[in-house]
PDB file of C-alpha atoms in Angstrom:
ATOM      1  CA  LEU A   1      73.752  -8.387 -12.559  1.00  0.00           C
ATOM      2  CA  LEU A   2      76.019 -11.424 -12.478  1.00  0.00           C
ATOM      3  CA  ILE A   3      77.998 -10.094 -15.430  1.00  0.00           C
ATOM      4  CA  ALA A   4      78.322  -6.646 -13.853  1.00  0.00           C
ATOM      5  CA  LEU A   5      79.438  -7.874 -10.440  1.00  0.00           C
ATOM      6  CA  PRO A   6      83.087  -8.601 -11.357  1.00  0.00           C
ATOM      7  CA  LEU A   7      83.420  -5.007 -12.556  1.00  0.00           C
ATOM      8  CA  HIS A   8      84.079  -2.138 -10.195  1.00  0.00           C
ATOM      9  CA  TYR A   9      80.485  -0.970 -10.196  1.00  0.00           C
ATOM     10  CA  LYS A  10      78.325  -1.358  -7.129  1.00  0.00           C
ATOM     11  CA  LEU A  11      74.563  -1.764  -7.069  1.00  0.00           C
ATOM     12  CA  SER A  12      74.308   1.141  -4.657  1.00  0.00           C
ATOM     13  CA  GLU A  13      75.993   3.439  -7.169  1.00  0.00           C
ATOM     14  CA  ILE A  14      73.608   2.286  -9.880  1.00  0.00           C
ATOM     15  CA  PHE A  15      70.513   2.889  -7.744  1.00  0.00           C
ATOM     16  CA  MET A  16      71.740   6.289  -6.531  1.00  0.00           C
ATOM     17  CA  GLY A  17      72.308   7.465 -10.104  1.00  0.00           C
ATOM     18  CA  THR A  18      68.673   7.170 -11.158  1.00  0.00           C
ATOM     19  CA  ILE A  19      67.088   9.744 -13.455  1.00  0.00           C
ATOM     20  CA  ASP A  20      63.550  11.004 -12.913  1.00  0.00           C
ATOM     21  CA  ILE A  21      61.316  10.814 -15.987  1.00  0.00           C
ATOM     22  CA  SER A  22      59.000  13.802 -16.409  1.00  0.00           C
ATOM     23  CA  TYR A  23      55.426  13.474 -17.631  1.00  0.00           C
ATOM     24  CA  LEU A  24      56.502  15.134 -20.891  1.00  0.00           C
ATOM     25  CA  SER A  25      59.267  12.568 -21.379  1.00  0.00           C
ATOM     26  CA  LEU A  26      56.822   9.775 -20.582  1.00  0.00           C
ATOM     27  CA  GLY A  27      54.448  11.108 -23.239  1.00  0.00           C
ATOM     28  CA  ILE A  28      57.276  11.320 -25.773  1.00  0.00           C
ATOM     29  CA  GLY A  29      58.247   7.732 -24.985  1.00  0.00           C
ATOM     30  CA  LEU A  30      54.669   6.547 -25.441  1.00  0.00           C
ATOM     31  CA  LEU A  31      54.636   8.049 -28.945  1.00  0.00           C
ATOM     32  CA  LEU A  32      56.630   4.987 -30.035  1.00  0.00           C
ATOM     33  CA  LEU A  33      53.454   2.969 -29.470  1.00  0.00           C
ATOM     34  CA  LEU A  34      51.888   4.708 -32.459  1.00  0.00           C
ATOM     35  CA  ILE A  35      54.007   2.555 -34.786  1.00  0.00           C
ATOM     36  CA  PRO A  36      52.744  -0.878 -33.643  1.00  0.00           C
ATOM     37  CA  LEU A  37      49.244   0.536 -33.085  1.00  0.00           C
ATOM     38  CA  PHE A  38      49.146   1.699 -36.708  1.00  0.00           C
ATOM     39  CA  TYR A  39      49.983  -1.752 -38.066  1.00  0.00           C
ATOM     40  CA  ILE A  40      47.609  -3.431 -35.617  1.00  0.00           C
ATOM     41  CA  TRP A  41      44.850  -1.162 -36.994  1.00  0.00           C
ATOM     42  CA  LYS A  42      45.952  -1.402 -40.634  1.00  0.00           C
ATOM     43  CA  PHE A  43      45.893  -5.194 -40.766  1.00  0.00           C
ATOM     44  CA  LYS A  44      42.603  -5.397 -38.828  1.00  0.00           C
ATOM     45  CA  THR A  45      43.960  -7.715 -36.143  1.00  0.00           C
ATOM     46  CA  GLY A  46      41.230  -6.822 -33.653  1.00  0.00           C
ATOM     47  CA  LEU A  47      43.869  -6.106 -31.006  1.00  0.00           C
ATOM     48  CA  LEU A  48      43.753  -2.304 -31.093  1.00  0.00           C
ATOM     49  CA  ARG A  49      41.270  -1.868 -28.236  1.00  0.00           C
ATOM     50  CA  ALA A  50      42.981  -4.513 -26.066  1.00  0.00           C
ATOM     51  CA  THR A  51      46.397  -2.933 -26.663  1.00  0.00           C
ATOM     52  CA  VAL A  52      45.231   0.575 -25.749  1.00  0.00           C
ATOM     53  CA  ILE A  53      43.412  -0.663 -22.622  1.00  0.00           C
ATOM     54  CA  GLY A  54      46.406  -2.792 -21.608  1.00  0.00           C
ATOM     55  CA  THR A  55      48.780   0.154 -22.008  1.00  0.00           C
ATOM     56  CA  ALA A  56      46.536   2.471 -19.997  1.00  0.00           C
ATOM     57  CA  ARG A  57      46.166  -0.148 -17.265  1.00  0.00           C
ATOM     58  CA  MET A  58      49.936  -0.634 -17.153  1.00  0.00           C
ATOM     59  CA  ILE A  59      50.524   3.111 -16.707  1.00  0.00           C
ATOM     60  CA  VAL A  60      47.954   3.379 -13.907  1.00  0.00           C
ATOM     61  CA  GLN A  61      49.302   0.299 -12.125  1.00  0.00           C
ATOM     62  CA  LEU A  62      52.903   1.481 -12.350  1.00  0.00           C
ATOM     63  CA  PHE A  63      51.865   4.911 -11.074  1.00  0.00           C
ATOM     64  CA  PHE A  64      50.359   3.481  -7.886  1.00  0.00           C
ATOM     65  CA  ILE A  65      53.175   0.931  -7.477  1.00  0.00           C
ATOM     66  CA  GLY A  66      55.677   3.781  -7.800  1.00  0.00           C
ATOM     67  CA  ILE A  67      53.957   5.676  -4.992  1.00  0.00           C
ATOM     68  CA  TYR A  68      53.950   2.575  -2.793  1.00  0.00           C
ATOM     69  CA  LEU A  69      57.590   1.734  -3.552  1.00  0.00           C
ATOM     70  CA  ASN A  70      58.586   5.272  -2.615  1.00  0.00           C
ATOM     71  CA  TYR A  71      57.297   4.653   0.906  1.00  0.00           C
ATOM     72  CA  LEU A  72      58.626   1.091   0.878  1.00  0.00           C
ATOM     73  CA  PHE A  73      62.176   2.339   0.392  1.00  0.00           C
ATOM     74  CA  LEU A  74      61.594   5.119   2.900  1.00  0.00           C
ATOM     75  CA  TRP A  75      60.349   2.779   5.640  1.00  0.00           C
ATOM     76  CA  ASP A  76      62.856  -0.007   4.839  1.00  0.00           C
ATOM     77  CA  ASN A  77      61.050  -2.423   7.171  1.00  0.00           C
ATOM     78  CA  PRO A  78      61.948  -6.139   6.732  1.00  0.00           C
ATOM     79  CA  TRP A  79      58.408  -7.307   7.517  1.00  0.00           C
ATOM     80  CA  ILE A  80      56.814  -4.877   5.060  1.00  0.00           C
ATOM     81  CA  ASN A  81      59.407  -5.791   2.415  1.00  0.00           C
ATOM     82  CA  PHE A  82      58.704  -9.496   2.820  1.00  0.00           C
ATOM     83  CA  LEU A  83      54.945  -8.824   2.756  1.00  0.00           C
ATOM     84  CA  TRP A  84      55.438  -7.036  -0.571  1.00  0.00           C
ATOM     85  CA  VAL A  85      57.222 -10.106  -1.934  1.00  0.00           C
ATOM     86  CA  ILE A  86      54.319 -12.293  -0.770  1.00  0.00           C
ATOM     87  CA  VAL A  87      51.912 -10.005  -2.647  1.00  0.00           C
ATOM     88  CA  MET A  88      54.086 -10.218  -5.778  1.00  0.00           C
ATOM     89  CA  ILE A  89      54.159 -14.015  -5.509  1.00  0.00           C
ATOM     90  CA  PHE A  90      50.369 -14.205  -5.171  1.00  0.00           C
ATOM     91  CA  VAL A  91      49.847 -11.905  -8.173  1.00  0.00           C
ATOM     92  CA  ALA A  92      52.370 -13.898 -10.216  1.00  0.00           C
ATOM     93  CA  SER A  93      50.600 -17.134  -9.276  1.00  0.00           C
ATOM     94  CA  GLN A  94      47.248 -15.702 -10.348  1.00  0.00           C
ATOM     95  CA  THR A  95      48.803 -14.579 -13.642  1.00  0.00           C
ATOM     96  CA  ALA A  96      50.298 -18.028 -14.197  1.00  0.00           C
ATOM     97  CA  LEU A  97      46.909 -19.641 -13.535  1.00  0.00           C
ATOM     98  CA  ALA A  98      45.191 -17.298 -15.977  1.00  0.00           C
ATOM     99  CA  ARG A  99      47.742 -17.981 -18.718  1.00  0.00           C
ATOM    100  CA  THR A 100      47.854 -21.737 -18.240  1.00  0.00           C
ATOM    101  CA  GLN A 101      44.127 -22.202 -17.519  1.00  0.00           C
ATOM    102  CA  LEU A 102      44.914 -24.486 -14.595  1.00  0.00           C
ATOM    103  CA  LYS A 103      42.275 -24.859 -11.900  1.00  0.00           C
ATOM    104  CA  ARG A 104      42.755 -24.971  -8.131  1.00  0.00           C
ATOM    105  CA  LYS A 105      46.543 -24.988  -8.330  1.00  0.00           C
ATOM    106  CA  ILE A 106      47.011 -21.589  -6.716  1.00  0.00           C
ATOM    107  CA  LEU A 107      48.497 -22.899  -3.451  1.00  0.00           C
ATOM    108  CA  LEU A 108      50.865 -25.275  -5.244  1.00  0.00           C
ATOM    109  CA  ILE A 109      52.092 -22.600  -7.668  1.00  0.00           C
ATOM    110  CA  SER A 110      52.391 -19.989  -4.886  1.00  0.00           C
ATOM    111  CA  ALA A 111      54.426 -22.393  -2.743  1.00  0.00           C
ATOM    112  CA  GLY A 112      56.695 -23.127  -5.699  1.00  0.00           C
ATOM    113  CA  PHE A 113      57.218 -19.431  -6.415  1.00  0.00           C
ATOM    114  CA  LEU A 114      57.810 -18.655  -2.738  1.00  0.00           C
ATOM    115  CA  CYS A 115      60.396 -21.389  -2.150  1.00  0.00           C
ATOM    116  CA  SER A 116      62.381 -20.745  -5.321  1.00  0.00           C
ATOM    117  CA  VAL A 117      62.328 -16.938  -5.162  1.00  0.00           C
ATOM    118  CA  VAL A 118      63.207 -16.768  -1.459  1.00  0.00           C
ATOM    119  CA  CYS A 119      65.998 -19.350  -1.728  1.00  0.00           C
ATOM    120  CA  VAL A 120      67.598 -17.861  -4.843  1.00  0.00           C
ATOM    121  CA  GLY A 121      67.053 -14.243  -3.762  1.00  0.00           C
ATOM    122  CA  LEU A 122      68.492 -14.662  -0.263  1.00  0.00           C
ATOM    123  CA  TYR A 123      71.403 -16.723  -1.636  1.00  0.00           C
ATOM    124  CA  PHE A 124      72.233 -13.945  -4.114  1.00  0.00           C
ATOM    125  CA  ILE A 125      71.889 -11.076  -1.637  1.00  0.00           C
ATOM    126  CA  GLY A 126      73.437 -12.795   1.372  1.00  0.00           C
ATOM    127  CA  ILE A 127      76.172 -14.972  -0.132  1.00  0.00           C
ATOM    128  CA  VAL A 128      76.998 -13.422  -3.523  1.00  0.00           C
ATOM    129  CA  LEU A 129      76.546  -9.724  -2.658  1.00  0.00           C
ATOM    130  CA  ARG A 130      77.280 -10.275   1.058  1.00  0.00           C
ATOM    131  CA  VAL A 131      74.911  -7.517   2.121  1.00  0.00           C
ATOM    132  CA  GLU A 132      74.811  -7.116   5.892  1.00  0.00           C
ATOM    133  CA  ASN A 133      71.033  -6.625   5.969  1.00  0.00           C
ATOM    134  CA  VAL A 134      69.575  -9.040   3.410  1.00  0.00           C
ATOM    135  CA  PHE A 135      66.126  -7.489   3.839  1.00  0.00           C
ATOM    136  CA  SER A 136      67.296  -3.985   2.920  1.00  0.00           C
ATOM    137  CA  ALA A 137      64.714  -2.531   0.534  1.00  0.00           C
ATOM    138  CA  ARG A 138      67.314  -1.171  -1.904  1.00  0.00           C
ATOM    139  CA  TYR A 139      68.475  -4.732  -2.652  1.00  0.00           C
ATOM    140  CA  PHE A 140      65.599  -6.942  -1.539  1.00  0.00           C
ATOM    141  CA  ILE A 141      62.801  -5.367  -3.605  1.00  0.00           C
ATOM    142  CA  PRO A 142      64.561  -4.912  -6.996  1.00  0.00           C
ATOM    143  CA  ILE A 143      66.303  -8.306  -7.000  1.00  0.00           C
ATOM    144  CA  PHE A 144      63.209 -10.224  -5.922  1.00  0.00           C
ATOM    145  CA  GLY A 145      61.176  -8.316  -8.510  1.00  0.00           C
ATOM    146  CA  ILE A 146      63.646  -9.240 -11.278  1.00  0.00           C
ATOM    147  CA  LEU A 147      63.592 -12.885 -10.210  1.00  0.00           C
ATOM    148  CA  MET A 148      59.801 -12.938 -10.123  1.00  0.00           C
ATOM    149  CA  GLY A 149      59.480 -11.356 -13.557  1.00  0.00           C
ATOM    150  CA  ASN A 150      61.856 -13.820 -15.181  1.00  0.00           C
ATOM    151  CA  MET A 151      60.394 -16.827 -13.373  1.00  0.00           C
ATOM    152  CA  LEU A 152      56.829 -15.996 -14.386  1.00  0.00           C
ATOM    153  CA  SER A 153      57.321 -16.354 -18.140  1.00  0.00           C
ATOM    154  CA  SER A 154      59.445 -19.495 -17.778  1.00  0.00           C
ATOM    155  CA  ASN A 155      56.955 -21.150 -15.442  1.00  0.00           C
ATOM    156  CA  VAL A 156      54.010 -20.362 -17.694  1.00  0.00           C
ATOM    157  CA  ILE A 157      55.796 -22.001 -20.639  1.00  0.00           C
ATOM    158  CA  ALA A 158      56.825 -25.006 -18.541  1.00  0.00           C
ATOM    159  CA  LEU A 159      53.360 -25.566 -17.053  1.00  0.00           C
ATOM    160  CA  ASN A 160      51.640 -25.164 -20.415  1.00  0.00           C
ATOM    161  CA  THR A 161      54.017 -27.606 -22.089  1.00  0.00           C
ATOM    162  CA  TYR A 162      53.794 -30.180 -19.288  1.00  0.00           C
ATOM    163  CA  TYR A 163      50.007 -30.273 -18.868  1.00  0.00           C
ATOM    164  CA  SER A 164      49.191 -29.947 -22.572  1.00  0.00           C
ATOM    165  CA  GLY A 165      51.637 -32.796 -23.257  1.00  0.00           C
ATOM    166  CA  LEU A 166      49.985 -34.994 -20.647  1.00  0.00           C
ATOM    167  CA  LYS A 167      46.545 -34.198 -22.035  1.00  0.00           C
ATOM    168  CA  ARG A 168      47.593 -34.805 -25.642  1.00  0.00           C
ATOM    169  CA  GLU A 169      49.609 -37.965 -24.990  1.00  0.00           C
ATOM    170  CA  GLN A 170      47.448 -39.730 -22.416  1.00  0.00           C
ATOM    171  CA  GLN A 171      47.773 -43.009 -24.296  1.00  0.00           C
ATOM    172  CA  LEU A 172      51.590 -42.835 -24.122  1.00  0.00           C
ATOM    173  CA  TYR A 173      51.432 -42.033 -20.412  1.00  0.00           C
ATOM    174  CA  ARG A 174      49.113 -44.974 -19.706  1.00  0.00           C
ATOM    175  CA  TYR A 175      51.161 -47.231 -21.981  1.00  0.00           C
ATOM    176  CA  LEU A 176      54.314 -46.484 -19.974  1.00  0.00           C
ATOM    177  CA  LEU A 177      52.498 -47.137 -16.695  1.00  0.00           C
ATOM    178  CA  GLY A 178      51.037 -50.354 -18.072  1.00  0.00           C
ATOM    179  CA  ASN A 179      54.489 -51.592 -19.022  1.00  0.00           C
ATOM    180  CA  GLY A 180      55.864 -51.320 -15.519  1.00  0.00           C
ATOM    181  CA  ALA A 181      57.113 -47.740 -15.474  1.00  0.00           C
ATOM    182  CA  THR A 182      56.785 -45.834 -12.228  1.00  0.00           C
ATOM    183  CA  LYS A 183      54.795 -42.612 -12.134  1.00  0.00           C
ATOM    184  CA  ALA A 184      58.018 -40.579 -12.156  1.00  0.00           C
ATOM    185  CA  GLU A 185      59.366 -42.543 -15.143  1.00  0.00           C
ATOM    186  CA  ALA A 186      56.097 -42.106 -17.065  1.00  0.00           C
ATOM    187  CA  GLN A 187      56.128 -38.361 -16.412  1.00  0.00           C
ATOM    188  CA  ALA A 188      59.807 -37.955 -17.366  1.00  0.00           C
ATOM    189  CA  PRO A 189      59.236 -37.370 -21.142  1.00  0.00           C
ATOM    190  CA  PHE A 190      56.719 -34.608 -20.411  1.00  0.00           C
ATOM    191  CA  ILE A 191      58.959 -32.997 -17.790  1.00  0.00           C
ATOM    192  CA  ARG A 192      61.851 -33.142 -20.276  1.00  0.00           C
ATOM    193  CA  GLN A 193      59.837 -31.303 -22.923  1.00  0.00           C
ATOM    194  CA  ALA A 194      58.695 -28.706 -20.376  1.00  0.00           C
ATOM    195  CA  ILE A 195      62.303 -28.037 -19.330  1.00  0.00           C
ATOM    196  CA  ILE A 196      63.457 -27.745 -22.950  1.00  0.00           C
ATOM    197  CA  LYS A 197      60.640 -25.360 -23.893  1.00  0.00           C
ATOM    198  CA  SER A 198      61.046 -23.121 -20.825  1.00  0.00           C
ATOM    199  CA  PHE A 199      64.859 -23.027 -20.800  1.00  0.00           C
ATOM    200  CA  SER A 200      65.378 -22.431 -24.527  1.00  0.00           C
ATOM    201  CA  PRO A 201      64.353 -18.711 -24.372  1.00  0.00           C
ATOM    202  CA  LEU A 202      66.511 -18.217 -21.262  1.00  0.00           C
ATOM    203  CA  ILE A 203      69.539 -19.756 -22.975  1.00  0.00           C
ATOM    204  CA  ALA A 204      68.937 -17.553 -26.026  1.00  0.00           C
ATOM    205  CA  ASN A 205      68.764 -14.453 -23.800  1.00  0.00           C
ATOM    206  CA  ILE A 206      71.976 -15.411 -22.019  1.00  0.00           C
TER     207      ILE A 206
END
């Protein structure tokens, strides 16, 4: 989006030029899955059943989300739009907890997601795009969804790296504390590694 903004294209023109995908086209697109499914089966990875179930679940979820989003754009209500973002944040927090195996951190992770997504999203829509109604569904929902999707993977990597590092290097952490380091100074090496691990894929994608 940031790369496309200096060009003469507008987001509204992009959204208005959408193409409906028929069920036949969807089926044709899903045929591509036969290639990875074949190799998953051939090499006896044990992932065939999980892959098929995951794909079916994705299709069903996207079907119902598509129906809901249709009404979301039709209503274009700021309160409903913001409620949808809250739901996305809660689901993303639950996903992050499941992938990092952290316990009882749901409120902390949700608060982190909420603050960062809302601040960055509103800054982008209100200051960069200068949209008159920052809660307009045509901008609010897609941009917040993109931010949430990108943040989820980065946060999972960062949290995994940070907590696994602390667990693995407890002696180093206690050694630093015992030699007069503050808690922030003792945590700095682990935070540094978490930042490096989570930002490296983003830099590669850029």
